[in-house]
DNA sequence: CTTGACCTTGTCGTGGCGTCAAGGTTTCTA
DNA sequence: TAGAAACCTTGACGCCACGACAAGGTCAAG
C-alpha cells in the first residue's frame, strides 16, 4: 500500500502518518524503487491501534508507552488515568457553562460580564451620569474580578439605593478643576466616610496592604482636588479597618 | 502601577499582559523614565474584562471583537455561540467517556482496544496458536477500526465457534513453505469458501473496490501458497457479493 | 555594597498535525 | 502522445496562549 491508501484504510490523513514516522511512533516502512513508502498490513494494524488510542484522547507519547509495553495491564492503568482526566475536564466544562448560564440569565452590564451579585447591586443603584460615579462603579467591577465578595455588595446595598449619594458624587464632580487645597475637600470627605454603612468594614476581607503602586495609580486617576478627597476617604477607611482587627 | 502589580490585581501573569500588548489586544501604556510600563486604573479595568472573557473560554481574537463593538448586543451573541460550542465539547467528552467505560468494562484484547462487539466475537472464538488464525484476527481488528459492523460479527459468530475451523487454519499454516502451485491449494480454498456462512455476504457493507493497493498488500503479507489460497477465497467472495447487487 | 525582587526585549517550546512550496511519479484521458 | 489529475517526496511555517529561559537594567532594603 502507498501512504494515502493505508491512511484512508484506517481513517486518518497521510500527513498524520508521516508525523508518526517523524516522531518515531511508527517505524519507517521499506521504500519502493521510486521512493514511495510501501506499507504492509502490519503497519495498517498498528496505525489502527494508534488511531483508536488517540481518539480516546491519549497523547502520542502516551500511545507510544502503551504500544511499548505490550502487556494489557499498563493499558488499563493509562486508561484509568485518562478517565480521571476526562472527568476533571468534564467538571471544568460544566462549571464554565454554569457561569455562562448565570451571565446570560441576568442583565448584561455594559461594563462587561460581572458576577450576578454585582450586576444586581449595579442594577439597584440610582441611575446617574456623574463621571465619578461611573469611575466608582468601574472600580467595583475591577474588584469583582479580583474576587469581590457578595457580603460587601450586600453591605453596600443601602448606600447604593440612597438617593442622597448621587448628590455626593455630583459634589465630587464639581471638584474636577479645583486646586488641591480647595476648602470643599474636607467636608465632602467627612460626609463620604459617614455615608458608608458600618457593615461594609466587617464585610471587606482585609488581607494587608497589597501593593503601594495600586493606591498611587488609583489617586493618579483623579484630578488633584478629587484625588485629595479620595485619599482622605481611603485613609479613614483603612484606619477604621485596622481598628477592627 | 507596574506590570506585576496590575497583573496581580487582576489575577493574571505579567507575561500574559505583555502578550496582550504584543498582539494588540491591550494598548501599550506610557513608560516611566526607566522604561517600565506605567499602568492606570483604566488598564486594570480593561484587563479584568479580558480575564473574565478568556476564563469563559473565548479566544483572544474573540475577546478583541467583543471589546471592539462596545455594544452588549454582540457580547450576548458571542456568548451564545460559545455556549453552543461548550455544549458540543461536553457531548464529545461524555461520548469518549462512554467509549472508555465500555472498553474498561469488557475484557481488554491483547490486540489493543476494540469495539465490544468484536471483543465478544474474539472471546467466543476457539483458542488456537495458528499463525494464520492470529493474522486473520488482526485483519478483523483492522476492519473494526475502519467502521466494522456488528452485523458482520454476528454473522461470523457460528464460524468462530465451529471447532472445525481450527483445522482449516492449520491446513493453511502447513502451506507456509509450499510453492504457489501446491495441489492442496484448490481444495482448501474451496472448503474455506464453503465454510463462510451465507449471512456474511448480506452483512458486509459493499462500497465498491476501495483501492487496489490494499488487496495487493494483503496478499504480500502471506507466503506464496497461502497467498494463492487467500486470493482465490477473496475472488470467490467478491464475485458472490457482486451477484447480490 | 550586596542581595533580591522587580523590570526590559527576544527567542524557543508546547501538541498534533494543516497547509503551503517546489518538485517527481504514475495513471487516466483526449 | 501529450497533458492533466492525482498521487508521492522533503521541508518549513502556522496554530493558540502563553511558560520558560537568557541576558541584561533598575530599584529599595539591609
Short mmCIF file of C-alpha atoms (C1' of nucleotides) in Angstrom, two decimals:
data_model
loop_
_atom_site.label_atom_id
_atom_site.label_comp_id
_atom_site.label_asym_id
_atom_site.label_seq_id
_atom_site.Cartn_x
_atom_site.Cartn_y
_atom_site.Cartn_z
CA UNK A 1 0.00 0.00 0.00
CA UNK A 2 1.04 3.57 -0.55
CA UNK A 3 0.69 6.10 2.22
CA UNK A 4 -2.64 7.50 1.06
CA UNK A 5 -4.12 4.04 0.84
CA UNK A 6 -3.12 2.96 4.32
CA UNK A 7 -4.24 6.31 5.68
CA UNK A 8 -7.66 6.00 4.07
CA UNK A 9 -7.93 2.43 5.30
CA UNK A 10 -7.51 3.36 8.93
CA UNK A 11 -9.28 6.68 8.60
CA UNK A 12 -6.52 9.23 9.12
CA UNK A 13 -4.58 11.58 6.85
CA UNK A 14 -1.27 10.86 5.14
CA UNK A 15 0.15 13.84 6.95
CA UNK A 16 -0.64 12.19 10.28
CA UNK A 17 1.12 9.01 9.19
CA UNK A 18 4.21 10.93 8.20
CA UNK A 19 4.03 12.73 11.51
CA UNK A 20 4.03 9.42 13.35
CA UNK A 21 7.14 8.42 11.42
CA UNK A 22 8.77 11.71 12.25
CA UNK A 23 8.33 11.34 15.99
CA UNK A 24 9.30 7.69 15.91
CA UNK A 25 5.89 6.37 16.85
CA UNK A 26 5.69 4.23 13.72
CA UNK A 27 8.81 2.81 12.06
CA UNK A 28 9.52 3.90 8.51
CA UNK A 29 8.48 1.13 6.13
CA UNK A 30 10.54 -0.07 3.18
CA UNK A 31 10.58 2.09 0.07
CA UNK A 32 9.72 1.23 -3.47
CA UNK A 33 12.13 1.99 -6.29
CA UNK A 34 10.53 5.39 -6.82
CA UNK A 35 10.93 6.40 -3.19
CA UNK A 36 7.31 5.86 -2.17
CA UNK A 37 6.77 4.26 1.23
CA UNK A 38 5.47 0.68 0.93
CA UNK A 39 3.15 -0.23 3.79
CA UNK A 40 2.25 -3.73 4.91
CA UNK A 41 -0.87 -4.97 6.62
CA UNK A 42 1.03 -4.99 9.87
CA UNK A 43 1.61 -1.26 9.55
CA UNK A 44 -2.08 -0.75 8.99
CA UNK A 45 -2.93 -2.77 12.09
CA UNK A 46 -0.51 -0.69 14.12
CA UNK A 47 -1.95 2.51 12.74
CA UNK A 48 -5.45 1.38 13.57
CA UNK A 49 -4.41 0.82 17.16
CA UNK A 50 -2.80 4.23 17.27
CA UNK A 51 -5.93 5.82 15.91
CA UNK A 52 -8.18 4.20 18.45
CA UNK A 53 -5.94 5.26 21.31
CA UNK A 54 -5.62 8.86 20.12
CA UNK A 55 -9.35 9.07 19.58
CA UNK A 56 -9.82 8.18 23.19
CA UNK A 57 -7.81 11.26 23.99
CA UNK A 58 -4.34 9.86 24.67
CA UNK A 59 -1.36 11.95 23.69
CA UNK A 60 1.07 10.49 21.20
CA UNK A 61 3.75 9.80 23.80
CA UNK A 62 1.20 8.00 25.95
CA UNK A 63 0.30 5.96 22.90
CA UNK A 64 3.96 5.15 22.48
CA UNK A 65 4.18 3.96 26.07
CA UNK A 66 1.12 1.78 25.69
CA UNK A 67 2.43 0.23 22.49
CA UNK A 68 5.85 -0.28 24.05
CA UNK A 69 4.83 -2.50 26.95
CA UNK A 70 2.65 -4.98 25.20
CA UNK A 71 1.08 -6.00 28.48
CA UNK A 72 -2.57 -5.08 28.80
CA UNK A 73 -2.03 -4.20 32.45
CA UNK A 74 -0.39 -0.94 31.62
CA UNK A 75 -3.11 -0.11 29.16
CA UNK A 76 -5.75 -0.44 31.85
CA UNK A 77 -3.72 1.81 34.09
CA UNK A 78 -3.31 4.51 31.47
CA UNK A 79 -6.96 4.34 30.57
CA UNK A 80 -7.84 4.74 34.22
CA UNK A 81 -5.79 7.90 34.47
CA UNK A 82 -7.27 9.10 31.24
CA UNK A 83 -10.77 8.63 32.55
CA UNK A 84 -9.95 10.60 35.67
CA UNK A 85 -8.55 13.35 33.45
CA UNK A 86 -11.61 13.39 31.26
CA UNK A 87 -13.83 13.52 34.31
CA UNK A 88 -11.93 16.55 35.53
CA UNK A 89 -12.28 18.25 32.17
CA UNK A 90 -15.95 17.49 32.18
CA UNK A 91 -16.36 19.11 35.57
CA UNK A 92 -14.48 22.20 34.42
CA UNK A 93 -16.60 22.44 31.33
CA UNK A 94 -19.79 22.13 33.32
CA UNK A 95 -18.57 24.79 35.72
CA UNK A 96 -17.85 27.21 32.89
CA UNK A 97 -21.23 26.51 31.41
CA UNK A 98 -22.83 27.28 34.76
CA UNK A 99 -21.00 30.60 34.92
CA UNK A 100 -22.10 31.34 31.40
CA UNK A 101 -25.70 30.48 32.15
CA UNK A 102 -25.65 32.78 35.17
CA UNK A 103 -24.29 35.55 32.99
CA UNK A 104 -26.84 35.07 30.26
CA UNK A 105 -29.58 34.78 32.80
CA UNK A 106 -29.13 38.17 34.39
CA UNK A 107 -28.75 41.54 32.70
CA UNK A 108 -25.52 42.15 30.83
CA UNK A 109 -23.71 45.12 32.27
CA UNK A 110 -22.21 47.48 29.72
CA UNK A 111 -19.00 47.20 31.68
CA UNK A 112 -18.65 43.64 30.56
CA UNK A 113 -19.67 40.44 32.27
CA UNK A 114 -19.68 40.67 36.04
CA UNK A 115 -20.82 38.39 38.82
CA UNK A 116 -24.60 38.21 39.20
CA UNK A 117 -24.33 39.64 42.71
CA UNK A 118 -22.58 42.75 41.49
CA UNK A 119 -24.87 43.03 38.50
CA UNK A 120 -27.76 43.07 40.91
CA UNK A 121 -26.17 45.79 43.02
CA UNK A 122 -25.40 47.90 39.97
CA UNK A 123 -28.93 47.46 38.76
CA UNK A 124 -30.29 48.66 42.08
CA UNK A 125 -28.05 51.71 42.20
CA UNK A 126 -29.57 55.05 41.38
CA UNK A 127 -29.08 55.99 37.74
CA UNK A 128 -26.69 58.86 37.21
CA UNK A 129 -24.34 60.30 34.63
CA UNK A 130 -21.87 61.53 37.19
CA UNK A 131 -18.35 60.77 35.94
CA UNK A 132 -17.05 59.98 39.37
CA UNK A 133 -19.95 57.61 39.96
CA UNK A 134 -19.13 55.83 36.73
CA UNK A 135 -15.49 55.62 37.78
CA UNK A 136 -16.50 54.25 41.15
CA UNK A 137 -18.51 51.52 39.52
CA UNK A 138 -15.62 50.63 37.26
CA UNK A 139 -13.56 50.12 40.38
CA UNK A 140 -16.22 47.83 41.77
CA UNK A 141 -16.17 45.84 38.54
CA UNK A 142 -12.42 45.62 38.82
CA UNK A 143 -12.55 44.30 42.36
CA UNK A 144 -15.32 41.93 41.32
CA UNK A 145 -12.87 40.18 39.05
CA UNK A 146 -10.31 40.06 41.83
CA UNK A 147 -12.70 38.00 43.92
CA UNK A 148 -15.25 40.55 45.09
CA UNK A 149 -17.38 39.30 47.93
CA UNK A 150 -21.16 39.09 47.93
CA UNK A 151 -21.16 40.28 51.53
CA UNK A 152 -19.58 43.58 50.63
CA UNK A 153 -22.19 44.05 47.94
CA UNK A 154 -24.96 43.32 50.40
CA UNK A 155 -23.49 45.81 52.86
CA UNK A 156 -23.28 48.41 50.11
CA UNK A 157 -26.87 47.88 49.10
CA UNK A 158 -28.42 50.62 51.30
CA UNK A 159 -25.75 53.06 50.14
CA UNK A 160 -26.43 52.33 46.50
CA UNK A 161 -30.15 52.82 46.93
CA UNK A 162 -29.78 56.08 48.85
CA UNK A 163 -30.67 58.93 46.50
CA UNK A 164 -28.53 61.25 48.61
CA UNK A 165 -25.40 59.53 47.37
CA UNK A 166 -25.95 60.99 43.92
CA UNK A 167 -25.59 64.47 45.37
CA UNK A 168 -22.30 63.46 46.95
CA UNK A 169 -20.99 62.20 43.63
CA UNK A 170 -22.01 65.45 41.99
CA UNK A 171 -20.20 67.49 44.60
CA UNK A 172 -17.16 65.36 43.87
CA UNK A 173 -17.60 66.04 40.16
CA UNK A 174 -17.52 69.76 40.84
CA UNK A 175 -14.00 69.45 42.20
CA UNK A 176 -12.71 68.36 38.82
CA UNK A 177 -10.85 71.56 38.09
CA UNK A 178 -10.27 72.71 41.67
CA UNK A 179 -6.84 73.05 43.32
CA UNK A 180 -5.63 70.54 45.91
CA UNK A 181 -6.37 72.94 48.78
CA UNK A 182 -9.99 73.70 47.90
CA UNK A 183 -11.99 74.26 51.11
CA UNK A 184 -14.77 71.92 49.99
CA UNK A 185 -12.45 68.93 50.24
CA UNK A 186 -12.57 68.43 54.00
CA UNK A 187 -16.34 68.49 54.48
CA UNK A 188 -17.02 66.30 51.45
CA UNK A 189 -14.55 63.66 52.56
CA UNK A 190 -16.09 63.59 56.01
CA UNK A 191 -19.59 63.23 54.62
CA UNK A 192 -18.49 60.43 52.28
CA UNK A 193 -16.92 58.49 55.12
CA UNK A 194 -20.00 58.97 57.22
CA UNK A 195 -22.19 57.69 54.38
CA UNK A 196 -20.50 54.32 54.23
CA UNK A 197 -22.56 51.78 56.20
CA UNK A 198 -20.73 50.28 59.15
CA UNK A 199 -21.36 46.76 57.87
CA UNK A 200 -19.03 47.36 54.94
CA UNK A 201 -15.99 47.36 57.20
CA UNK A 202 -16.88 43.98 58.59
CA UNK A 203 -17.51 42.56 55.14
CA UNK A 204 -14.33 43.70 53.41
CA UNK A 205 -11.78 40.91 53.53
CA UNK A 206 -8.68 42.60 54.85
CA UNK A 207 -5.53 40.96 53.66
CA UNK A 208 -2.83 43.51 54.41
CA UNK A 209 -1.75 46.27 52.07
CA UNK A 210 -1.42 44.72 48.64
CA UNK A 211 0.97 46.92 46.66
CA UNK A 212 1.77 50.57 47.12
CA UNK A 213 1.65 51.21 43.39
CA UNK A 214 -2.02 50.35 43.21
CA UNK A 215 -3.12 53.08 45.59
CA UNK A 216 -0.90 55.54 43.78
CA UNK A 217 -2.38 54.62 40.43
CA UNK A 218 -5.85 54.99 41.86
CA UNK A 219 -5.10 58.53 43.02
CA UNK A 220 -3.37 59.35 39.75
CA UNK A 221 -6.65 58.55 38.04
CA UNK A 222 -8.26 61.67 39.54
CA UNK A 223 -7.58 65.37 39.17
CA UNK A 224 -5.87 66.95 42.23
CA UNK A 225 -8.80 68.00 44.40
CA UNK A 226 -10.75 64.80 43.78
CA UNK A 227 -7.64 62.78 44.47
CA UNK A 228 -7.26 64.51 47.80
CA UNK A 229 -10.83 63.59 48.75
CA UNK A 230 -10.28 60.01 47.72
CA UNK A 231 -7.04 59.89 49.67
CA UNK A 232 -8.73 61.09 52.82
CA UNK A 233 -11.65 58.73 52.47
CA UNK A 234 -9.37 55.78 51.91
CA UNK A 235 -7.13 56.75 54.80
CA UNK A 236 -10.12 56.98 57.11
CA UNK A 237 -11.45 53.66 55.93
CA UNK A 238 -8.20 51.75 56.25
CA UNK A 239 -7.67 53.27 59.68
CA UNK A 240 -11.08 52.12 60.78
CA UNK A 241 -10.48 48.66 59.31
CA UNK A 242 -7.21 48.37 61.16
CA UNK A 243 -9.07 49.20 64.38
CA UNK A 244 -11.33 46.25 63.85
CA UNK A 245 -8.53 43.69 64.00
CA UNK B 1 1.18 50.59 38.68
CA UNK B 2 3.98 48.49 37.30
CA UNK B 3 3.19 45.42 35.24
CA UNK B 4 3.50 42.95 38.10
CA UNK B 5 1.15 44.97 40.23
CA UNK B 6 -1.58 45.28 37.65
CA UNK B 7 -1.19 41.61 36.79
CA UNK B 8 -1.54 40.56 40.43
CA UNK B 9 -4.50 42.87 40.83
CA UNK B 10 -6.49 41.24 38.05
CA UNK B 11 -5.13 37.78 38.74
CA UNK B 12 -3.02 37.03 35.66
CA UNK B 13 0.71 36.87 34.94
CA UNK B 14 2.89 39.69 33.68
CA UNK B 15 3.74 37.51 30.73
CA UNK B 16 0.09 37.40 29.76
CA UNK B 17 -0.17 41.19 29.94
CA UNK B 18 2.86 41.58 27.68
CA UNK B 19 1.34 39.05 25.34
CA UNK B 20 -1.83 41.11 25.11
CA UNK B 21 0.28 44.12 24.20
CA UNK B 22 2.14 42.11 21.61
CA UNK B 23 -0.99 41.04 19.79
CA UNK B 24 -2.55 44.46 20.07
CA UNK B 25 -5.34 43.44 22.41
CA UNK B 26 -4.29 45.98 25.02
CA UNK B 27 -2.58 49.26 24.04
CA UNK B 28 0.91 49.85 25.36
CA UNK B 29 0.71 52.25 28.30
CA UNK B 30 3.05 55.18 28.86
CA UNK B 31 6.53 54.44 30.12
CA UNK B 32 8.31 55.78 33.15
CA UNK B 33 11.75 57.29 32.81
CA UNK B 34 13.35 53.91 33.49
CA UNK B 35 11.42 52.21 30.72
CA UNK B 36 8.91 50.43 32.96
CA UNK B 37 5.32 50.37 31.75
CA UNK B 38 3.07 52.63 33.83
CA UNK B 39 -0.46 51.25 34.09
CA UNK B 40 -3.55 53.20 35.00
CA UNK B 41 -6.73 52.03 36.65
CA UNK B 42 -8.36 52.04 33.25
CA UNK B 43 -5.85 49.48 32.04
CA UNK B 44 -6.64 47.33 35.03
CA UNK B 45 -10.36 47.52 34.32
CA UNK B 46 -9.74 46.51 30.73
CA UNK B 47 -7.53 43.65 31.80
CA UNK B 48 -10.16 42.46 34.24
CA UNK B 49 -12.70 42.32 31.43
CA UNK B 50 -10.26 40.44 29.26
CA UNK B 51 -9.61 37.98 32.03
CA UNK B 52 -13.26 37.27 32.62
CA UNK B 53 -13.88 36.73 28.94
CA UNK B 54 -10.92 34.43 28.47
CA UNK B 55 -11.87 32.47 31.55
CA UNK B 56 -15.20 31.81 29.96
CA UNK B 57 -13.30 30.17 27.14
CA UNK B 58 -13.20 32.88 24.49
CA UNK B 59 -10.16 33.10 22.25
CA UNK B 60 -8.17 36.31 22.32
CA UNK B 61 -9.42 37.47 18.93
CA UNK B 62 -12.99 36.89 20.02
CA UNK B 63 -12.21 38.96 23.09
CA UNK B 64 -10.90 41.66 20.78
CA UNK B 65 -14.11 41.60 18.78
CA UNK B 66 -16.24 41.85 21.90
CA UNK B 67 -14.22 44.75 23.23
CA UNK B 68 -14.26 46.46 19.86
CA UNK B 69 -18.04 46.77 19.48
CA UNK B 70 -18.87 48.21 22.82
CA UNK B 71 -22.49 47.22 22.36
CA UNK B 72 -23.70 44.48 24.65
CA UNK B 73 -25.63 43.02 21.72
CA UNK B 74 -22.58 41.42 20.20
CA UNK B 75 -21.47 40.09 23.55
CA UNK B 76 -24.70 38.17 24.01
CA UNK B 77 -24.33 36.78 20.53
CA UNK B 78 -20.76 35.61 21.10
CA UNK B 79 -21.64 34.13 24.44
CA UNK B 80 -24.48 32.25 22.82
CA UNK B 81 -22.16 30.74 20.25
CA UNK B 82 -19.69 29.98 22.99
CA UNK B 83 -22.29 28.13 24.98
CA UNK B 84 -23.22 26.07 21.96
CA UNK B 85 -19.57 25.27 21.45
CA UNK B 86 -19.11 24.27 25.06
CA UNK B 87 -22.21 22.11 24.88
CA UNK B 88 -20.74 20.34 21.87
CA UNK B 89 -17.46 19.77 23.64
CA UNK B 90 -19.32 18.44 26.63
CA UNK B 91 -21.17 15.96 24.46
CA UNK B 92 -17.94 14.82 22.85
CA UNK B 93 -16.32 14.39 26.22
CA UNK B 94 -19.23 12.37 27.51
CA UNK B 95 -19.13 10.23 24.38
CA UNK B 96 -15.45 9.49 24.81
CA UNK B 97 -16.02 8.66 28.42
CA UNK B 98 -18.77 6.24 27.41
CA UNK B 99 -16.43 4.55 24.95
CA UNK B 100 -13.81 4.34 27.64
CA UNK B 101 -16.24 2.83 30.11
CA UNK B 102 -17.29 0.23 27.57
CA UNK B 103 -13.64 -0.63 26.98
CA UNK B 104 -12.83 -0.90 30.66
CA UNK B 105 -15.98 -2.88 31.26
CA UNK B 106 -15.22 -5.72 28.89
CA UNK B 107 -12.05 -7.75 28.55
CA UNK B 108 -9.08 -5.94 27.05
CA UNK B 109 -7.93 -7.69 23.91
CA UNK B 110 -4.19 -8.06 23.60
CA UNK B 111 -4.54 -6.59 20.14
CA UNK B 112 -5.42 -3.28 21.67
CA UNK B 113 -8.78 -1.74 22.40
CA UNK B 114 -11.50 -2.93 20.04
CA UNK B 115 -15.24 -2.45 19.90
CA UNK B 116 -17.12 -4.50 22.49
CA UNK B 117 -18.89 -6.40 19.72
CA UNK B 118 -15.64 -7.59 18.20
CA UNK B 119 -14.17 -8.28 21.62
CA UNK B 120 -17.11 -10.53 22.28
CA UNK B 121 -16.64 -12.37 18.98
CA UNK B 122 -12.93 -12.83 19.60
CA UNK B 123 -13.66 -14.10 23.08
CA UNK B 124 -16.09 -16.68 21.69
CA UNK B 125 -13.66 -17.90 19.02
CA UNK B 126 -11.90 -21.19 19.62
CA UNK B 127 -8.48 -20.72 21.17
CA UNK B 128 -5.62 -21.53 18.83
CA UNK B 129 -1.99 -20.66 18.24
CA UNK B 130 -2.28 -20.97 14.50
CA UNK B 131 -0.31 -18.09 12.91
CA UNK B 132 -2.80 -17.64 10.10
CA UNK B 133 -5.64 -17.52 12.62
CA UNK B 134 -3.81 -14.81 14.51
CA UNK B 135 -3.28 -12.92 11.27
CA UNK B 136 -6.93 -13.28 10.41
CA UNK B 137 -7.92 -11.79 13.72
CA UNK B 138 -5.56 -8.91 13.22
CA UNK B 139 -7.36 -8.18 9.98
CA UNK B 140 -10.65 -8.19 11.81
CA UNK B 141 -9.27 -5.74 14.34
CA UNK B 142 -8.09 -3.56 11.47
CA UNK B 143 -11.52 -3.53 9.86
CA UNK B 144 -13.08 -2.90 13.24
CA UNK B 145 -11.30 0.45 13.34
CA UNK B 146 -12.45 1.22 9.82
CA UNK B 147 -16.06 1.00 10.95
CA UNK B 148 -16.59 -2.74 11.33
CA UNK B 149 -20.24 -3.65 11.56
CA UNK B 150 -21.85 -5.55 14.39
CA UNK B 151 -23.94 -7.45 11.84
CA UNK B 152 -20.89 -8.95 10.21
CA UNK B 153 -19.66 -10.07 13.59
CA UNK B 154 -23.00 -11.65 14.38
CA UNK B 155 -22.94 -13.46 11.04
CA UNK B 156 -19.44 -14.72 11.75
CA UNK B 157 -20.39 -15.99 15.18
CA UNK B 158 -21.20 -19.60 14.13
CA UNK B 159 -18.00 -19.78 12.10
CA UNK B 160 -15.92 -18.63 15.03
CA UNK B 161 -17.45 -21.17 17.36
CA UNK B 162 -17.03 -24.06 14.93
CA UNK B 163 -14.11 -26.21 16.14
CA UNK B 164 -13.61 -27.43 12.57
CA UNK B 165 -12.35 -24.03 11.53
CA UNK B 166 -9.22 -24.55 13.57
CA UNK B 167 -8.32 -27.48 11.36
CA UNK B 168 -8.74 -25.29 8.30
CA UNK B 169 -6.38 -22.69 9.74
CA UNK B 170 -3.84 -25.40 10.46
CA UNK B 171 -4.00 -26.72 6.93
CA UNK B 172 -3.36 -23.16 5.79
CA UNK B 173 -0.41 -22.97 8.17
CA UNK B 174 1.08 -26.04 6.56
CA UNK B 175 1.29 -24.22 3.23
CA UNK B 176 3.75 -21.74 4.68
CA UNK B 177 6.72 -23.08 2.75
CA UNK B 178 4.91 -24.59 -0.19
CA UNK B 179 5.21 -23.40 -3.81
CA UNK B 180 2.43 -21.44 -5.49
CA UNK B 181 1.25 -24.49 -7.41
CA UNK B 182 0.88 -26.86 -4.48
CA UNK B 183 -2.03 -29.26 -5.12
CA UNK B 184 -3.53 -28.63 -1.67
CA UNK B 185 -4.39 -25.05 -2.62
CA UNK B 186 -7.52 -25.69 -4.63
CA UNK B 187 -9.36 -27.95 -2.19
CA UNK B 188 -8.50 -25.79 0.81
CA UNK B 189 -9.74 -22.63 -0.87
CA UNK B 190 -12.98 -24.35 -1.81
CA UNK B 191 -13.53 -25.59 1.73
CA UNK B 192 -12.80 -22.18 3.18
CA UNK B 193 -15.33 -20.52 0.90
CA UNK B 194 -17.89 -23.16 1.77
CA UNK B 195 -17.31 -22.60 5.47
CA UNK B 196 -18.31 -18.93 5.35
CA UNK B 197 -21.94 -18.56 6.47
CA UNK B 198 -24.21 -17.13 3.81
CA UNK B 199 -25.34 -14.34 6.12
CA UNK B 200 -21.92 -12.78 5.99
CA UNK B 201 -22.39 -11.69 2.40
CA UNK B 202 -25.58 -9.87 3.27
CA UNK B 203 -23.97 -8.19 6.24
CA UNK B 204 -20.81 -6.89 4.60
CA UNK B 205 -21.33 -3.30 3.54
CA UNK B 206 -20.19 -3.31 -0.07
CA UNK B 207 -18.92 0.05 -1.15
CA UNK B 208 -17.11 -0.74 -4.36
CA UNK B 209 -13.46 -1.67 -4.58
CA UNK B 210 -11.59 0.68 -2.30
CA UNK B 211 -8.00 0.73 -3.51
CA UNK B 212 -6.12 -1.87 -5.49
CA UNK B 213 -3.02 -1.45 -3.37
CA UNK B 214 -4.80 -2.74 -0.30
CA UNK B 215 -5.57 -6.14 -1.75
CA UNK B 216 -2.03 -6.40 -3.07
CA UNK B 217 -0.58 -5.61 0.34
CA UNK B 218 -2.84 -8.20 1.89
CA UNK B 219 -1.55 -10.88 -0.45
CA UNK B 220 2.03 -9.72 0.03
CA UNK B 221 1.58 -10.46 3.71
CA UNK B 222 1.45 -14.20 3.01
CA UNK B 223 3.97 -16.66 1.60
CA UNK B 224 3.19 -17.76 -2.00
CA UNK B 225 0.95 -20.78 -1.48
CA UNK B 226 -1.05 -19.17 1.30
CA UNK B 227 -1.39 -16.03 -0.76
CA UNK B 228 -2.83 -18.07 -3.58
CA UNK B 229 -5.44 -19.54 -1.26
CA UNK B 230 -6.34 -16.12 0.06
CA UNK B 231 -6.56 -14.76 -3.47
CA UNK B 232 -8.98 -17.47 -4.52
CA UNK B 233 -11.12 -17.10 -1.42
CA UNK B 234 -11.34 -13.35 -1.84
CA UNK B 235 -12.09 -13.67 -5.54
CA UNK B 236 -14.91 -16.08 -4.82
CA UNK B 237 -16.31 -13.87 -2.09
CA UNK B 238 -16.23 -10.65 -4.09
CA UNK B 239 -17.80 -12.45 -7.02
CA UNK B 240 -20.59 -13.69 -4.81
CA UNK B 241 -21.06 -10.24 -3.33
CA UNK B 242 -21.29 -8.69 -6.75
CA UNK B 243 -24.00 -11.17 -7.59
CA UNK B 244 -26.07 -9.93 -4.70
CA UNK B 245 -26.34 -6.40 -6.03
"C1'" DC C 1 27.78 47.20 48.53
"C1'" DT C 2 25.32 43.41 48.03
"C1'" DT C 3 21.16 40.95 47.73
"C1'" DG C 4 16.84 40.10 45.95
"C1'" DA C 5 12.81 41.42 43.71
"C1'" DC C 6 11.43 43.64 40.14
"C1'" DC C 7 11.58 45.25 35.08
"C1'" DT C 8 13.17 45.07 29.76
"C1'" DT C 9 13.37 42.63 24.90
"C1'" DG C 10 13.84 38.47 22.44
"C1'" DT C 11 13.58 33.64 21.37
"C1'" DC C 12 12.27 28.86 21.71
"C1'" DG C 13 8.87 25.28 23.10
"C1'" DT C 14 4.31 23.27 23.63
"C1'" DG C 15 0.65 19.24 20.55
"C1'" DG C 16 -0.93 17.27 16.63
"C1'" DC C 17 -1.00 17.88 12.90
"C1'" DG C 18 -2.86 21.56 8.47
"C1'" DT C 19 -1.11 23.91 4.82
"C1'" DC C 20 1.68 25.63 1.53
"C1'" DA C 21 6.07 25.13 -1.59
"C1'" DA C 22 8.51 23.00 -5.13
"C1'" DG C 23 9.31 19.42 -7.06
"C1'" DG C 24 8.94 13.92 -9.07
"C1'" DT C 25 5.82 9.66 -10.50
"C1'" DT C 26 2.02 7.32 -12.11
"C1'" DT C 27 -2.22 6.81 -14.35
"C1'" DC C 28 -6.07 8.23 -16.82
"C1'" DT C 29 -7.93 10.74 -20.66
"C1'" DA C 30 -8.34 13.49 -25.13
"C1'" DT D 1 1.36 11.02 -27.40
"C1'" DA D 2 0.71 14.90 -24.71
"C1'" DG D 3 -1.22 16.80 -20.90
"C1'" DA D 4 -3.91 16.90 -16.85
"C1'" DA D 5 -5.23 14.86 -12.48
"C1'" DA D 6 -3.94 12.53 -8.65
"C1'" DC D 7 -0.67 10.66 -6.31
"C1'" DC D 8 4.09 10.81 -3.84
"C1'" DT D 9 8.64 13.20 -1.70
"C1'" DT D 10 11.10 16.50 1.86
"C1'" DG D 11 10.99 20.76 4.28
"C1'" DA D 12 9.29 24.57 6.63
"C1'" DC D 13 5.96 27.62 8.77
"C1'" DG D 14 1.40 28.25 11.33
"C1'" DC D 15 -1.78 27.46 15.04
"C1'" DC D 16 -3.04 29.11 20.42
"C1'" DA D 17 -2.00 31.32 24.72
"C1'" DC D 18 1.20 31.83 26.81
"C1'" DG D 19 5.63 29.31 30.02
"C1'" DA D 20 10.46 29.24 30.42
"C1'" DC D 21 14.74 30.90 29.75
"C1'" DA D 22 18.51 34.20 28.55
"C1'" DA D 23 20.97 38.29 29.39
"C1'" DG D 24 20.72 42.10 30.96
"C1'" DG D 25 18.93 47.04 33.57
"C1'" DT D 26 16.56 49.26 37.94
"C1'" DC D 27 15.39 49.97 42.47
"C1'" DA D 28 14.67 49.59 47.64
"C1'" DA D 29 16.26 47.48 51.82
"C1'" DG D 30 19.75 45.60 54.88
#
